[in-house]
């Protein structure tokens, strides 16, 4: 064999050997990158699952905070008036809020009211369940009752203005029956396995409810994410186990196999360019994609999108990531919308409305500018609910709000305080503007009632308060509230005469 042929075989053999070694090395390096990206995506998905689970529990807690800061339950502890129960804690209330247990305890933690809704009827609560609830008073979390997971929330009862000393305790609970688990599966957009057992691992607590996350990464096609939720009345945990498809890893393995074969054939002639080409085709794009994902995670800018140029698997991966980011952004927007607005009427929620009122109140206080509010109460709502049904009562509320919005100025805004009570805020509006608005509102109501569009008559009681020297927003609102009740009582006495 001639020397040049030997050299050719040696060079080609060395190039092939070098390519194989380099390809193997690059294979493991890129696998680490794929794993980092995959784990990051799984952690983001696990955080999203946690937020949805937390929202499920916070939903009951938000309802409890509204009820426990209401004057009527506060008075009920002392008066034991059955009318409060008959008007408020009825089967429809349990169904509307998705509750199965409601308890009201006095200062001695003795039962004043307690019933269990089994989906059809309201029943009394047995002593064992009552003692279990008393044991965990003041706490929030999951309790196991009869093999069922029960979301347990409790809070002391106070008045709406929070001036009086809290007393007693109110408890709201929801049993995670099959239909509730199906709804949860829909919200999570993931099938899961619910189980219970002891926690034998040292996992970090991720929120106030004691949730712990565990990610079991697998080099196969499926990894697992587990959310551990503590059970208050024993040492065990509920576990929600999700299966996560290793899309990045599977995509990476497919790409590497194709790239190795093509590169092995081509780089026999262009061996010296292997590292440059491989980095240009794969590594730099993956690193860039990973950097973009990290930027989005660190800045929490859900409107950002990743961009991995190309129409190959990495390009498809970037599209998949962008689709996921868009879904998360939409979900985040819905959460903000539900938190800041009353879903039925579209006006601000009590929490968001009071945040804006606090700002306008401070501006009026600092600059001595005008600030007026009108406290509205929809008359005869209970009577219409009892006579025509709650759907017609809801329609009455929406009609009333629509008429208020029609006469309100562009710079004003309204909020729902709860039930049939609303508050309209008119920044920089004087009393003359407010009276003109109410005059037009009375005319609209009269025209609406004469048109006989509904089977009921719309009637609103209202109280006006313009900022003078009130020290707090609560005093400001309470002044309008008192005037509204004075107006309502005067109207009733006038009609009686």
XYZ file of C-alpha atoms in Angstrom:
497
model
C 0.000 0.000 0.000
C 1.368 3.356 -0.984
C 2.213 5.925 1.637
C -0.294 8.489 0.392
C -3.041 5.886 0.662
C -1.925 5.047 4.204
C -1.922 8.719 5.127
C -5.340 9.079 3.572
C -6.660 6.187 5.648
C -4.949 7.522 8.760
C -6.338 11.037 8.205
C -9.810 9.748 7.376
C -9.684 7.313 10.258
C -8.516 10.054 12.615
C -11.257 12.408 11.377
C -13.905 9.709 11.774
C -12.602 8.782 15.233
C -12.432 12.446 16.228
C -15.937 13.016 14.919
C -17.278 10.057 16.865
C -15.571 11.222 20.074
C -16.611 14.836 19.604
C -20.146 13.782 18.697
C -20.404 11.615 21.811
C -19.086 14.447 24.005
C -21.448 16.972 22.443
C -24.278 14.475 22.868
C -23.907 14.479 26.658
C -23.362 18.233 26.823
C -26.561 18.952 24.903
C -28.473 16.415 26.982
C -27.593 18.467 30.065
C -28.894 21.588 28.329
C -32.069 19.803 27.308
C -32.518 18.599 30.864
C -31.997 22.105 32.264
C -34.600 23.506 29.873
C -36.986 20.638 30.599
C -36.632 20.947 34.365
C -37.129 24.710 34.111
C -40.318 24.219 32.102
C -41.544 21.550 34.520
C -40.851 23.846 37.486
C -42.783 26.655 35.794
C -45.640 24.256 35.110
C -45.504 23.033 38.712
C -45.706 26.645 39.937
C -48.748 27.169 37.721
C -50.387 24.037 39.156
C -49.657 25.337 42.661
C -51.247 28.697 41.861
C -54.406 27.022 40.566
C -54.625 24.710 43.605
C -54.032 27.696 45.866
C -56.750 29.667 44.055
C -59.183 26.790 44.731
C -58.520 27.122 48.473
C -58.342 30.925 48.422
C -61.754 31.044 46.720
C -63.379 29.720 49.913
C -61.188 31.953 52.078
C -62.228 35.078 50.127
C -65.912 34.204 50.591
C -65.295 33.593 54.284
C -63.578 36.976 54.688
C -66.601 38.699 53.116
C -69.040 36.901 55.418
C -66.958 37.169 58.598
C -66.598 40.932 58.118
C -70.344 41.448 57.813
C -72.529 43.088 60.459
C -75.325 40.510 60.337
C -73.272 37.435 61.446
C -71.718 39.643 64.141
C -75.189 40.517 65.487
C -76.431 36.931 65.085
C -73.950 35.659 67.683
C -75.775 37.738 70.323
C -79.373 37.780 69.055
C -79.626 34.262 67.539
C -82.270 35.638 65.173
C -83.530 32.863 62.936
C -84.277 35.386 60.185
C -80.537 35.691 59.492
C -80.309 31.949 58.837
C -83.539 31.824 56.845
C -82.514 34.738 54.633
C -78.851 33.918 54.097
C -77.764 30.387 54.970
C -80.122 28.517 52.667
C -79.450 25.649 50.306
C -78.947 27.997 47.350
C -76.179 29.809 49.277
C -74.321 26.528 49.832
C -74.691 25.645 46.137
C -73.644 29.097 44.914
C -70.434 29.159 46.976
C -69.737 25.423 46.647
C -69.836 24.845 50.426
C -70.638 21.685 52.385
C -70.145 22.896 55.959
C -70.906 26.254 57.608
C -70.458 26.854 61.345
C -70.840 29.906 63.577
C -69.324 29.678 67.084
C -69.616 32.198 69.919
C -66.770 33.559 72.082
C -66.783 30.340 74.140
C -66.562 28.366 70.875
C -69.998 26.911 71.506
C -72.083 26.153 68.426
C -74.550 28.884 67.490
C -75.238 27.552 63.995
C -73.925 24.588 62.082
C -75.178 22.587 59.124
C -73.819 20.105 56.598
C -74.960 20.233 52.965
C -74.743 16.781 51.328
C -75.594 18.066 47.844
C -79.342 17.745 48.318
C -80.297 18.584 51.898
C -79.024 20.569 54.878
C -78.293 18.356 57.891
C -77.039 18.926 61.413
C -73.327 18.368 62.115
C -72.387 15.389 64.272
C -70.371 15.899 67.480
C -67.190 14.259 66.163
C -67.036 16.596 63.160
C -67.882 19.600 65.344
C -65.078 18.766 67.809
C -62.669 18.291 64.901
C -63.509 21.753 63.544
C -63.124 23.309 66.990
C -59.716 21.692 67.379
C -58.356 23.495 64.310
C -60.098 26.838 64.844
C -58.199 29.754 63.393
C -56.360 27.527 60.870
C -56.767 26.950 57.142
C -55.950 23.836 55.161
C -57.151 20.306 54.383
C -58.891 17.985 56.860
C -59.762 14.354 56.278
C -63.369 13.465 57.212
C -64.689 9.985 56.476
C -62.020 9.397 53.858
C -62.854 12.625 52.013
C -60.541 15.633 51.627
C -62.217 18.750 53.051
C -60.939 22.303 52.449
C -61.190 23.959 55.886
C -61.149 27.739 56.486
C -61.988 29.690 59.628
C -61.915 33.323 60.706
C -63.075 35.481 63.641
C -66.285 37.434 63.052
C -66.074 41.216 62.886
C -68.162 44.138 61.680
C -67.837 45.611 58.204
C -66.143 48.754 59.540
C -63.821 46.626 61.746
C -64.291 49.052 64.641
C -65.817 46.545 67.070
C -63.742 43.830 68.720
C -63.893 40.515 66.794
C -65.788 37.734 68.456
C -66.714 34.143 67.818
C -65.644 32.151 64.778
C -67.056 31.367 61.331
C -66.073 28.179 59.469
C -66.523 27.432 55.740
C -65.669 23.979 54.330
C -65.838 22.310 50.921
C -65.669 18.539 50.451
C -63.596 17.468 47.440
C -66.117 15.010 46.023
C -65.833 13.459 42.556
C -67.541 16.381 40.796
C -65.205 18.882 42.518
C -62.163 16.812 41.533
C -63.396 16.790 37.919
C -63.684 20.589 37.973
C -60.186 20.793 39.457
C -58.859 18.535 36.678
C -60.391 20.908 34.122
C -58.823 23.995 35.758
C -55.416 22.327 36.041
C -55.604 21.051 32.451
C -53.897 17.907 33.747
C -55.017 14.467 34.824
C -53.780 13.642 38.312
C -53.821 10.854 40.884
C -55.066 11.802 44.362
C -53.600 9.751 47.196
C -52.481 10.174 50.782
C -49.553 9.018 52.864
C -46.657 10.100 55.080
C -43.956 12.468 53.846
C -40.542 10.908 54.339
C -38.556 13.459 52.345
C -37.208 16.879 53.256
C -39.075 19.116 50.801
C -39.302 22.898 50.893
C -42.588 24.543 51.926
C -43.737 26.813 49.055
C -46.751 28.684 50.523
C -48.712 29.445 53.690
C -50.804 26.274 53.336
C -47.700 24.105 53.686
C -47.604 22.879 50.081
C -44.427 21.032 49.108
C -43.350 20.314 45.538
C -41.424 17.322 44.238
C -40.179 16.897 40.677
C -39.068 13.378 39.722
C -37.172 13.838 36.484
C -36.798 10.751 34.297
C -34.564 10.158 31.303
C -37.471 8.269 29.745
C -40.455 9.880 28.050
C -42.448 10.701 31.211
C -41.462 12.581 34.379
C -43.570 13.116 37.480
C -44.523 16.204 39.474
C -46.008 15.718 42.945
C -47.726 18.339 45.085
C -47.780 17.403 48.791
C -50.599 19.068 50.777
C -50.582 18.554 54.579
C -53.639 17.107 56.353
C -54.336 19.051 59.552
C -55.840 16.213 61.565
C -53.113 13.599 61.059
C -49.448 13.300 60.150
C -50.123 12.394 56.527
C -50.241 14.390 53.318
C -52.540 14.390 50.323
C -50.524 13.906 47.151
C -51.504 15.078 43.667
C -49.307 13.247 41.157
C -49.071 14.591 37.604
C -47.367 12.944 34.642
C -45.356 15.363 32.506
C -44.209 14.503 29.018
C -40.505 15.081 28.401
C -41.066 16.985 25.174
C -37.760 18.840 25.153
C -35.760 15.697 25.887
C -37.605 13.613 23.266
C -37.220 16.377 20.734
C -33.520 16.675 21.571
C -32.867 12.944 21.210
C -34.542 12.854 17.794
C -32.614 15.873 16.626
C -29.301 14.500 17.884
C -29.702 11.190 16.050
C -30.484 12.906 12.765
C -27.761 15.463 13.265
C -25.145 12.800 14.110
C -25.769 10.770 10.929
C -25.829 13.811 8.641
C -22.846 15.399 10.363
C -20.844 12.155 10.235
C -21.284 11.933 6.440
C -20.708 15.613 5.691
C -17.886 16.245 8.141
C -15.624 13.563 6.599
C -14.769 16.371 4.183
C -15.299 19.246 6.583
C -14.116 17.809 9.890
C -12.339 20.979 10.948
C -15.668 22.845 10.803
C -17.513 20.402 13.086
C -17.449 22.441 16.271
C -18.365 25.719 14.508
C -21.227 24.179 12.523
C -22.593 22.171 15.429
C -22.568 25.163 17.705
C -24.215 27.341 15.068
C -26.901 24.781 14.248
C -27.740 23.560 17.752
C -25.937 24.759 20.838
C -26.180 28.527 20.384
C -29.861 28.329 19.555
C -30.622 26.201 22.596
C -28.598 28.487 24.841
C -30.388 31.503 23.363
C -33.760 29.851 23.900
C -32.830 28.978 27.460
C -31.662 32.567 28.111
C -34.948 33.952 26.782
C -36.931 31.599 29.018
C -34.839 32.650 32.029
C -35.399 36.346 31.191
C -39.162 35.786 31.105
C -39.020 33.906 34.400
C -36.896 36.554 36.142
C -38.879 39.558 34.854
C -42.308 37.843 35.105
C -43.150 39.523 31.793
C -45.738 37.088 30.435
C -46.240 39.256 27.326
C -42.719 38.398 26.122
C -42.203 35.592 23.633
C -39.196 33.430 22.827
C -37.716 33.336 19.354
C -35.627 30.464 18.046
C -35.267 31.130 14.336
C -35.796 28.176 12.083
C -38.452 25.705 11.042
C -36.892 22.650 12.676
C -37.725 20.973 15.984
C -36.161 23.795 18.012
C -38.311 26.291 16.108
C -41.349 24.128 16.823
C -40.309 23.996 20.471
C -40.200 27.797 20.610
C -43.730 27.887 19.148
C -44.885 25.387 21.769
C -43.322 27.500 24.530
C -44.983 30.622 23.104
C -48.350 28.821 23.016
C -47.890 27.864 26.656
C -46.889 31.440 27.592
C -49.985 32.756 25.824
C -52.217 30.368 27.790
C -50.538 31.405 31.048
C -50.922 35.099 30.135
C -54.627 34.631 29.385
C -55.111 32.728 32.630
C -53.235 35.415 34.554
C -55.395 38.107 32.959
C -58.556 36.239 33.959
C -57.336 35.917 37.545
C -56.717 39.689 37.676
C -60.124 40.374 36.086
C -61.948 38.133 38.573
C -60.047 39.671 41.480
C -60.766 43.297 40.519
C -64.296 43.164 39.106
C -67.704 41.882 40.098
C -68.454 39.231 37.490
C -72.220 39.812 37.419
C -72.302 43.588 36.987
C -68.847 44.433 35.640
C -68.211 47.120 38.269
C -65.180 47.018 40.564
C -65.023 44.529 43.402
C -65.095 45.827 46.956
C -61.327 45.319 47.392
C -60.316 47.035 44.123
C -62.901 49.784 44.528
C -61.697 50.665 48.010
C -58.094 50.799 46.765
C -59.116 53.471 44.231
C -61.273 55.277 46.797
C -58.356 55.371 49.233
C -56.264 57.140 46.566
C -58.987 59.671 45.702
C -59.731 60.235 49.384
C -56.067 61.061 50.060
C -55.975 63.421 47.047
C -59.079 65.239 48.298
C -57.623 65.390 51.783
C -54.252 66.772 50.618
C -55.512 69.213 47.991
C -58.901 70.139 49.520
C -60.572 69.142 46.260
C -64.111 67.821 45.863
C -64.865 64.144 46.372
C -68.412 62.816 46.546
C -69.791 59.315 46.943
C -73.272 57.858 46.596
C -74.209 54.764 48.604
C -76.896 52.774 46.722
C -79.130 49.993 48.015
C -81.410 48.008 45.673
C -84.826 47.962 47.345
C -86.935 44.811 47.785
C -84.281 42.437 46.397
C -85.173 39.660 48.821
C -88.865 39.948 48.001
C -88.121 39.655 44.275
C -85.775 36.712 44.888
C -88.477 34.934 46.911
C -91.273 35.790 44.454
C -89.594 35.489 41.049
C -86.416 33.559 41.796
C -82.741 34.476 42.165
C -82.219 34.789 38.417
C -84.753 37.616 38.334
C -83.100 39.130 41.414
C -79.784 39.063 39.559
C -81.462 40.771 36.598
C -82.768 43.476 38.945
C -79.244 44.137 40.205
C -77.871 44.316 36.639
C -80.686 46.682 35.559
C -80.001 48.947 38.540
C -76.266 49.071 37.870
C -76.817 49.743 34.173
C -79.011 52.749 34.992
C -76.440 54.053 37.483
C -73.701 53.730 34.854
C -75.844 55.561 32.275
C -76.057 58.711 34.398
C -72.611 58.574 35.973
C -69.884 60.822 34.590
C -66.884 59.511 32.675
C -64.515 60.173 35.559
C -66.654 58.360 38.135
C -66.585 54.649 38.973
C -68.712 52.175 40.919
C -68.036 49.154 43.101
C -70.160 46.370 44.547
C -69.952 46.361 48.332
C -71.848 43.124 48.712
C -75.291 41.739 47.941
C -77.556 44.620 46.914
C -75.289 47.488 47.981
C -73.163 49.588 45.604
C -70.985 52.669 45.931
C -70.405 55.247 43.184
C -67.387 57.553 43.533
C -67.277 60.955 41.791
C -63.761 62.460 42.031
C -63.716 66.251 41.606
C -67.524 66.165 41.581
C -69.492 68.643 43.703
C -72.877 68.156 45.343
C -74.650 69.936 42.494
C -73.274 67.450 39.977
C -74.294 64.553 42.229
C -77.864 65.810 42.701
C -78.153 66.338 38.944
C -76.956 62.762 38.393
C -79.505 61.395 40.897
C -82.301 63.455 39.359
C -81.541 61.933 35.956
C -81.315 58.497 37.586
C -84.788 58.886 39.160
C -86.169 59.909 35.756
C -84.573 56.874 34.078
C -85.951 54.546 36.746
C -89.427 56.027 36.356
C -89.289 55.591 32.569
C -87.964 52.045 32.956
C -90.744 51.064 35.377
C -93.435 52.598 33.154
C -92.158 50.639 30.162
C -93.025 47.401 32.021
C -89.998 45.601 30.577
C -89.705 43.533 33.739
C -92.102 41.848 36.153
C -90.715 43.999 38.959
C -90.262 47.677 39.766
C -86.734 49.067 40.104
C -86.265 51.175 43.242
C -83.016 52.494 44.717
C -82.304 54.038 48.096
C -79.216 56.230 48.222
C -77.156 58.382 50.504
C -74.776 61.150 49.462
C -71.573 62.133 51.200
C -69.129 64.796 50.020
C -65.746 64.955 51.692
C -65.589 67.389 54.596
C -63.191 66.495 57.365
C -63.643 62.745 57.813
C -60.508 61.150 59.194
C -60.781 57.835 57.351
C -62.395 56.321 54.287
C -64.497 54.061 56.516
C -66.004 57.100 58.249
C -66.609 58.707 54.847
C -68.439 55.618 53.531
C -70.293 55.095 56.806
C -71.659 58.650 56.548
C -73.142 57.888 53.114
C -74.435 54.544 54.432
C -76.271 56.231 57.319
C -77.830 58.774 54.959
C -78.937 55.971 52.666
C -80.718 54.176 55.512
C -82.279 57.446 56.646
C -83.546 57.971 53.095
C -84.869 54.365 52.951
C -86.661 54.722 56.327
C -88.113 58.093 55.342
C -89.428 56.615 52.101
C -91.019 53.694 53.961
C -92.704 55.996 56.510
C -93.926 58.268 53.690
C -95.416 55.356 51.813
C -97.037 54.072 55.037
C -98.701 57.469 55.609
